[in-house]
Short mmCIF file of C-alpha atoms in Angstrom, two decimals:
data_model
loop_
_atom_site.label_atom_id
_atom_site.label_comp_id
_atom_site.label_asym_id
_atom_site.label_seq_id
_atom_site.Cartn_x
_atom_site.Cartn_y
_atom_site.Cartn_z
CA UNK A 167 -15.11 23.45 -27.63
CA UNK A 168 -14.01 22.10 -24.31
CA UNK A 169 -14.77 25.52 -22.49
CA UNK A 170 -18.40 25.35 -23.61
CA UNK A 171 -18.66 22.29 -22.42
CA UNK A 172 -17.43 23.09 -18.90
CA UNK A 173 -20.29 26.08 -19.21
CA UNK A 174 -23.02 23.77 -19.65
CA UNK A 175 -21.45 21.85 -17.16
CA UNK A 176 -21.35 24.06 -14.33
CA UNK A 177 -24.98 25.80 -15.70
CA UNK A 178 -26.55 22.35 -15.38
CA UNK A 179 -24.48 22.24 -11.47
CA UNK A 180 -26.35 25.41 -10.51
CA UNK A 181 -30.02 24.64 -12.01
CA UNK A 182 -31.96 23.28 -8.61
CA UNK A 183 -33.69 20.37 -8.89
CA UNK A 184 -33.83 18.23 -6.34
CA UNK A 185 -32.51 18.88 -2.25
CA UNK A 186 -28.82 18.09 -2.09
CA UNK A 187 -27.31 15.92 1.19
CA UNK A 188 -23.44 16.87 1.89
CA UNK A 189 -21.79 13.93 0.01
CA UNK A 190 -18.11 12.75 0.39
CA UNK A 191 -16.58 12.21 -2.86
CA UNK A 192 -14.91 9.24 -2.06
CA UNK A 193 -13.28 6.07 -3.95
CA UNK A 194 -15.38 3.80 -5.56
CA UNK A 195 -14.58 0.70 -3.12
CA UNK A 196 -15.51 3.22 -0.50
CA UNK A 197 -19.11 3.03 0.98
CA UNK A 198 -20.83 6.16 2.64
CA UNK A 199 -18.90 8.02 4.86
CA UNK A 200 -19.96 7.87 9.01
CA UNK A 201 -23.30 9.68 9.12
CA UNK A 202 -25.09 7.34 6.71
CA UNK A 203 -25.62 4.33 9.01
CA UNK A 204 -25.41 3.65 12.96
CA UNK A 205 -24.41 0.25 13.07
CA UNK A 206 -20.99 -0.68 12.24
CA UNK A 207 -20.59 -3.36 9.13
CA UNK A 208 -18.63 -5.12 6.90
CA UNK A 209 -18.39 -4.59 3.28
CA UNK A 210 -17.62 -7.26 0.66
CA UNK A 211 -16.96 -5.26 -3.27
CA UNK A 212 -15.34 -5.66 -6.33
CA UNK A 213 -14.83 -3.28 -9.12
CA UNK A 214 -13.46 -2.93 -12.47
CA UNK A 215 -11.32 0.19 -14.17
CA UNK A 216 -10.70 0.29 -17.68
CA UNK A 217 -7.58 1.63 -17.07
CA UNK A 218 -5.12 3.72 -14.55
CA UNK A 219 -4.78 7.41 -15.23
CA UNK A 220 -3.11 9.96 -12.70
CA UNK A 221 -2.77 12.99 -12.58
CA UNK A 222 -3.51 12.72 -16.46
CA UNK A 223 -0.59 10.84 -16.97
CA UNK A 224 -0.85 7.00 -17.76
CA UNK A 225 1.16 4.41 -19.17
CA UNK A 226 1.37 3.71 -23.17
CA UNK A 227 -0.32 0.21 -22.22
CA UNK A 228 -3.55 0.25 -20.60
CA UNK A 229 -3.74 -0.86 -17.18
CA UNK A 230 -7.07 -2.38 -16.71
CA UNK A 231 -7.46 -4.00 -12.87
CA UNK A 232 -9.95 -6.28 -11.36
CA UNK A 233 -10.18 -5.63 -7.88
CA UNK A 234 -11.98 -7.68 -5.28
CA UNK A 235 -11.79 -5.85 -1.78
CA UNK A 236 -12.91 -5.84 1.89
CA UNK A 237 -13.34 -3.07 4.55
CA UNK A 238 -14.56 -2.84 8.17
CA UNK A 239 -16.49 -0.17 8.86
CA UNK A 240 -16.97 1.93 12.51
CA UNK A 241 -20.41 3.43 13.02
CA UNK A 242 -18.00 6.19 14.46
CA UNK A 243 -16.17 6.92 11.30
CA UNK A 244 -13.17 4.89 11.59
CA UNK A 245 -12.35 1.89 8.83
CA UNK A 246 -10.13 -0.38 7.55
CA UNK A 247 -10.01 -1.75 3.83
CA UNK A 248 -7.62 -4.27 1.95
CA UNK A 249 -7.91 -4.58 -1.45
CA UNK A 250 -6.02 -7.02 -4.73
CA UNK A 251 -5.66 -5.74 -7.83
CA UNK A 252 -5.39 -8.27 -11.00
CA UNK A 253 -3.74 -6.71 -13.92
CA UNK A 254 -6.23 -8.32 -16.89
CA UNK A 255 -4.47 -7.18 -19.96
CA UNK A 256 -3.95 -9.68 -22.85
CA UNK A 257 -1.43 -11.87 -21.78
CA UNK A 258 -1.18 -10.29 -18.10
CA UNK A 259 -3.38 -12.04 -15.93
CA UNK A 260 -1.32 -11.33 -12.41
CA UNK A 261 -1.45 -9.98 -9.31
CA UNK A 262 0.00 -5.69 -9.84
CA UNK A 263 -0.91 -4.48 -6.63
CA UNK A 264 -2.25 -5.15 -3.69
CA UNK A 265 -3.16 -2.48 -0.86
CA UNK A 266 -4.20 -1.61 2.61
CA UNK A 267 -6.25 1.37 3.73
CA UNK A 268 -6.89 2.60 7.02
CA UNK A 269 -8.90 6.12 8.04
CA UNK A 270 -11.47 7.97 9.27
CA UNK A 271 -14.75 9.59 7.88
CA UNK A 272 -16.75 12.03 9.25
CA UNK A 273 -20.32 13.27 7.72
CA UNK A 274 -22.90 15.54 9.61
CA UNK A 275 -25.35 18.02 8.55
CA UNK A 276 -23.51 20.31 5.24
CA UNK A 277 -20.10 18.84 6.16
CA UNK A 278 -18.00 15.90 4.90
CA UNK A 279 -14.41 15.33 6.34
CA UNK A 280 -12.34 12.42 6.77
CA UNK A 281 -8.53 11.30 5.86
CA UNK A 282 -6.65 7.90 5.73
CA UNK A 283 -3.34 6.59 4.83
CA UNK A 284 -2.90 3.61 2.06
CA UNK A 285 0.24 1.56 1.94
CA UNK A 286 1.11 0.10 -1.94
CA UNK A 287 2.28 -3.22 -2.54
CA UNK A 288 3.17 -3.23 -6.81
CA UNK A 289 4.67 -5.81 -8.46
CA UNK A 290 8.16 -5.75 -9.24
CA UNK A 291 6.48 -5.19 -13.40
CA UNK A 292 4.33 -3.15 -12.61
CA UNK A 293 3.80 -0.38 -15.15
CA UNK A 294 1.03 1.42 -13.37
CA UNK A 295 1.94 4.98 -13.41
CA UNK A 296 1.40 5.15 -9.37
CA UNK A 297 3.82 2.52 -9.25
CA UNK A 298 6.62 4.37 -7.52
CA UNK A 299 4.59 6.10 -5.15
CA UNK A 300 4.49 3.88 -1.87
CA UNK A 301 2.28 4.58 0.23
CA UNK A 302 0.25 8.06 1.01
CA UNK A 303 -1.73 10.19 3.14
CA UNK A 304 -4.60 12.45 2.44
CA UNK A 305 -7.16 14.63 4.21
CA UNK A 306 -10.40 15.89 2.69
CA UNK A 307 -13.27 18.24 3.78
CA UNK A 308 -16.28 19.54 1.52
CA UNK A 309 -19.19 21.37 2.55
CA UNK A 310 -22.88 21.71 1.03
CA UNK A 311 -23.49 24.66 -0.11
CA UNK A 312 -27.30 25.76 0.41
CA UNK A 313 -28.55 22.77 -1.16
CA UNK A 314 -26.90 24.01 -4.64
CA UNK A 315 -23.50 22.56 -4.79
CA UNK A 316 -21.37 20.85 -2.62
CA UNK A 317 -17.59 22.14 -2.76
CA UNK A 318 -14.89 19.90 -1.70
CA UNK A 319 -10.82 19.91 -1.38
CA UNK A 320 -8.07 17.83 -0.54
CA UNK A 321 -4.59 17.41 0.10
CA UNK A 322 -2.38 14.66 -0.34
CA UNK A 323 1.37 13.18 0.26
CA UNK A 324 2.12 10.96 -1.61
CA UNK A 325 5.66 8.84 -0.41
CA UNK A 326 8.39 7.23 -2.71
CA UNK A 327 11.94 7.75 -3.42
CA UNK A 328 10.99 11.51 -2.90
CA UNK A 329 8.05 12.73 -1.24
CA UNK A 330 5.06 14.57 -3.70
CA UNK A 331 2.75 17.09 -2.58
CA UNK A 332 -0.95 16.88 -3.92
CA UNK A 333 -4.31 19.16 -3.83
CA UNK A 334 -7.36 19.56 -5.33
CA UNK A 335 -10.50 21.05 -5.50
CA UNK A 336 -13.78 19.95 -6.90
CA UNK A 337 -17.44 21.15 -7.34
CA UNK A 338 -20.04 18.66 -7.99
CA UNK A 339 -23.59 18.30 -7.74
CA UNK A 340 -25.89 15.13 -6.33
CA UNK A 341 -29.18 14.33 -7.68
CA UNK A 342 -31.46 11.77 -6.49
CA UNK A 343 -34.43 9.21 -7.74
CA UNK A 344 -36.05 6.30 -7.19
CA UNK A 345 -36.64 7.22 -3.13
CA UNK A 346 -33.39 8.48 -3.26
CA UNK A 347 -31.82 5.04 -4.06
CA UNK A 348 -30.48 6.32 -7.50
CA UNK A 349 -27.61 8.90 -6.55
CA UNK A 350 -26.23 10.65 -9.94
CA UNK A 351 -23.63 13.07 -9.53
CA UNK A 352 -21.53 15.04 -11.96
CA UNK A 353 -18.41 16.44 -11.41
CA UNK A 354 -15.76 18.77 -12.15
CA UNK A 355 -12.17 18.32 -10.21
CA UNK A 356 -8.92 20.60 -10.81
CA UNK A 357 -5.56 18.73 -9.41
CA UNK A 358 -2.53 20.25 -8.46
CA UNK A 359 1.17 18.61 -7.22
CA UNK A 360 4.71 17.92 -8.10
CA UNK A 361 5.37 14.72 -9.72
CA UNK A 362 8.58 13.52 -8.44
CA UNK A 363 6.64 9.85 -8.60
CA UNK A 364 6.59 10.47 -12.18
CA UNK A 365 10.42 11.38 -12.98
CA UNK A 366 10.90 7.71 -11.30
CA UNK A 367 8.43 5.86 -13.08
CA UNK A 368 9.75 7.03 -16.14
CA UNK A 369 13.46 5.65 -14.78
CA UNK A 370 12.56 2.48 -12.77
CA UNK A 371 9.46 1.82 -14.55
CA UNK A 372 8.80 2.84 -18.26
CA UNK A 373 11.96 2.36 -19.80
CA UNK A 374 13.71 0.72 -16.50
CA UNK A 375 15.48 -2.53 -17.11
CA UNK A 376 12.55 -4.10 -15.15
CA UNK A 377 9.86 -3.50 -18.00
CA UNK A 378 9.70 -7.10 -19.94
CA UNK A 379 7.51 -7.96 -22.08
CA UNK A 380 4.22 -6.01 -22.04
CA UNK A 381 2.02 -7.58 -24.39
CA UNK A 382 4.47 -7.75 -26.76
CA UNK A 383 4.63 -3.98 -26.84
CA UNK A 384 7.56 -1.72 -25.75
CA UNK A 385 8.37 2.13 -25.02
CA UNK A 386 11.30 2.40 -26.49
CA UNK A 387 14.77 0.58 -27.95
CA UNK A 388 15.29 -2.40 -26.53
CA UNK A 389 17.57 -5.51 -27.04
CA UNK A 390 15.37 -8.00 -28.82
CA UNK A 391 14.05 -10.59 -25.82
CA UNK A 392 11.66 -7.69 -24.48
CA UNK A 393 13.81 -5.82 -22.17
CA UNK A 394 13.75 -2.24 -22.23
CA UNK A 395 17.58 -0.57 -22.03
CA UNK A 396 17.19 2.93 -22.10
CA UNK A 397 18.81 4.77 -19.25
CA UNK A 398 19.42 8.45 -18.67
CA UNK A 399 15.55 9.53 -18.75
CA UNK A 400 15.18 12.37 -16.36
CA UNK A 401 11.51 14.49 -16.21
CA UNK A 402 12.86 18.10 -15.64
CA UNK A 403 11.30 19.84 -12.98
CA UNK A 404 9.05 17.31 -11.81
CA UNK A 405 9.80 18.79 -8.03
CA UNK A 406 7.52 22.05 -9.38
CA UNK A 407 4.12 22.67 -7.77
CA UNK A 408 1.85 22.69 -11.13
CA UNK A 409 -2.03 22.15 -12.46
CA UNK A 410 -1.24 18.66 -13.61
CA UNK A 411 -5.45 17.89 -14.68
CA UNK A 412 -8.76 18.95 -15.25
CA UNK A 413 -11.04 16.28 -14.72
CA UNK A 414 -15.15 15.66 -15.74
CA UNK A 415 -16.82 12.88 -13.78
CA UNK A 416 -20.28 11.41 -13.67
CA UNK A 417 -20.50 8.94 -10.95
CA UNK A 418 -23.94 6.65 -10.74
CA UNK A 419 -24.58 4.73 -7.28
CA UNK A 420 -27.98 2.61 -6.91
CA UNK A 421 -28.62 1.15 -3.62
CA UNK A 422 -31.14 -1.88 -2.90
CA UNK A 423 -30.92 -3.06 0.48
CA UNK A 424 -27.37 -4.72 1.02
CA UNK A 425 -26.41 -4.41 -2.51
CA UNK A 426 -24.45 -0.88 -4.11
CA UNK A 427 -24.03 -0.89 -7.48
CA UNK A 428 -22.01 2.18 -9.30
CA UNK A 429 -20.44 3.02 -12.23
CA UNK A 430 -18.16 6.25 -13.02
CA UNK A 431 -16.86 7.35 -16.24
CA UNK A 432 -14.06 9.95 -16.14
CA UNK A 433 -12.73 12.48 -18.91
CA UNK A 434 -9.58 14.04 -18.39
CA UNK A 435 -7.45 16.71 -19.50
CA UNK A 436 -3.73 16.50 -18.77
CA UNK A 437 -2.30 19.91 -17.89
CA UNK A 438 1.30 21.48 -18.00
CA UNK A 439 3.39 19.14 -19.66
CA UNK A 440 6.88 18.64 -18.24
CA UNK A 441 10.40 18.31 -20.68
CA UNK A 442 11.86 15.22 -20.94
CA UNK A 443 15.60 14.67 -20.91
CA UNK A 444 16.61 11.19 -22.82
CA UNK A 445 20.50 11.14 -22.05
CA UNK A 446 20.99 15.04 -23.33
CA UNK A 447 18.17 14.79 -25.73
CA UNK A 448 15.09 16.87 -24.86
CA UNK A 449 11.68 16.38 -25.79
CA UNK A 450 8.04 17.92 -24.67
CA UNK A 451 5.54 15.51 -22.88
CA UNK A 452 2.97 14.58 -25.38
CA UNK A 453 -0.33 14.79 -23.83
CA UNK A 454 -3.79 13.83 -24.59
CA UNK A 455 -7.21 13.78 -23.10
CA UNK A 456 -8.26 10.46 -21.78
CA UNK A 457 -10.68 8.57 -21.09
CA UNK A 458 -11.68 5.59 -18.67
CA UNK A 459 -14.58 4.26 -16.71
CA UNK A 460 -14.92 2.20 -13.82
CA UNK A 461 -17.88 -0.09 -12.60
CA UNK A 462 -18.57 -2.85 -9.65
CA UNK A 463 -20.75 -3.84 -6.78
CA UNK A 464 -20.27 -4.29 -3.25
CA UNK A 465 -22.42 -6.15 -0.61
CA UNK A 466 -22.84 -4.70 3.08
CA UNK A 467 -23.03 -7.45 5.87
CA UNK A 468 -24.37 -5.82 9.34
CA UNK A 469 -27.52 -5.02 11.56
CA UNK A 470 -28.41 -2.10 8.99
CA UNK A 471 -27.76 -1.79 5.13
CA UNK A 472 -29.55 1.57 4.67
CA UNK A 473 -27.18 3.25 2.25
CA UNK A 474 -29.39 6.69 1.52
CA UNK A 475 -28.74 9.84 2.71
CA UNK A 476 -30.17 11.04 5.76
#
């Protein structure tokens, strides 16, 4: 079923309708890359996601965040963002995460390239599954592809107790309306990496001794106030370079002067689940498809606010 879908998918990619502009896919608190505007400007956003899913992997509890941010931008490419993340599950209602997010973007003609580096400030509870990753790096480049598709990659390191290595590649396909203020475009990503983030979640974070209280929910035995006391969890192989997801995205952006507005639901399809070693005991990673959607607004203060393509 899910390889007929990805037919249809990439048939309606490759059905022209409308001239394509090289696009960056970028983060949603992310405006349009360099190449969009000449004046340099300020942007004030906030955005809401359902929940946290990396790599295909999540947490048992959702992680829903609320996350007011703000970003300088260069009209030469360059930027700098800070953003807070509030954790809004039932009986939550903190600060998880707060970050800061400084890079460059580059967009001329068929080409999109850019990179940046993001320093993560979790909460000592956090049970985001990025939660042990510190800080990372990436580097991006796509290219339009006569007006048809627009191909893009990336690569990523992402730094913790151990270092993980990240890439990806993604085909997607822009269409526009309304004078080009309605930008729709759907998306198909593979993602690759080790996930030596995720053998320390699992330690330090899902069943670490700093998990409390969750809702009232746990992930396994614990001593009756909340606390989680398993030890001994090891992810075998996590340091093995492996398809981790498959991911379908249909991001929707409308401009209107100053004001963005987007939403972007996400389906994804965990790959190549890893063994999990409980103090001798092993067990396969159960995985699932999942699904989450994110949505917000941001507000561009500067000389221009023209947010189309060119």
């Amino acid at each position: 079923m899910k390889y007929r879908f990805f037919s249809a998918l990439l048939l309606w990619f490759l059905v022209r309708q409308v001239p394509v502009a090289a696009q960056t896919p970028e983060a949603d608190s992310l405006p349009a890359p360099a190449g969009t505007t000449t004046s340099s400007y300020i942007e004030l956003s906030s955005s809401y996601i359902s929940d946290i899913v990396f790599a295909g992997r999540k947490d048992s509890v959702a992680v829903p965040y609320l996350s007011p941010a703000i970003g300088w931008y260069h009209s030469s490419g360059f930027f700098a963002q800070g953003s807070l993340s509030f954790l809004t599950a039932a009986k939550e209602n903190r600060l998880d995460l707060f970050t800061l997010t400084a890079g460059y973007q580059y967009n001329r003609g068929q080409v999109a390239a850019g990179g940046q580096f993001t320093k993560y400030f979790f909460s000592e509870g956090s049970y985001n599954v990025q939660s042990s990753i510190s800080s990372y790096a990436n580097a991006y480049m796509g290219y339009n592809l006569k007006d048809i598709v627009t191909i893009y990659g990336d690569m990523m390191l992402g730094f913790g107790r151990s270092t993980d290595f990240f890439t990806g590649a993604e085909i997607s396909r822009p269409f526009y309306a309304l004078r080009d203020q309605l930008q729709i475009t759907p998306s198909f990503y593979a993602f690759f990496g080790t996930q030596n983030y995720y053998n320390e979640y699992y330690t330090y974070r899902r069943y670490g001794a700093q998990r409390t209280g969750v809702g009232g929910q746990g992930n396994g035995p614990g001593n009756g106030n909340g606390t989680t006391t398993v030890s001994g969890v090891v992810v075998e192989q996590s340091g093995a370079f492996r398809l981790l997801s498959l991911e379908l995205s249909l991001p929707v952006q409308f401009t209107l002067n100053r004001f963005r507005l987007f939403v972007n639901p996400v389906y994804v399809l965990p790959q190549s689940p890893y063994t999990i070693n409980t103090n001798g005991i092993l067990s396969k990673e159960v995985l699932a498809p999942a699904f989450y959607g994110s949505a917000g607004i941001g507000y561009r203060l500067g000389k221009e606010a023209n947010g189309k393509r060119n």
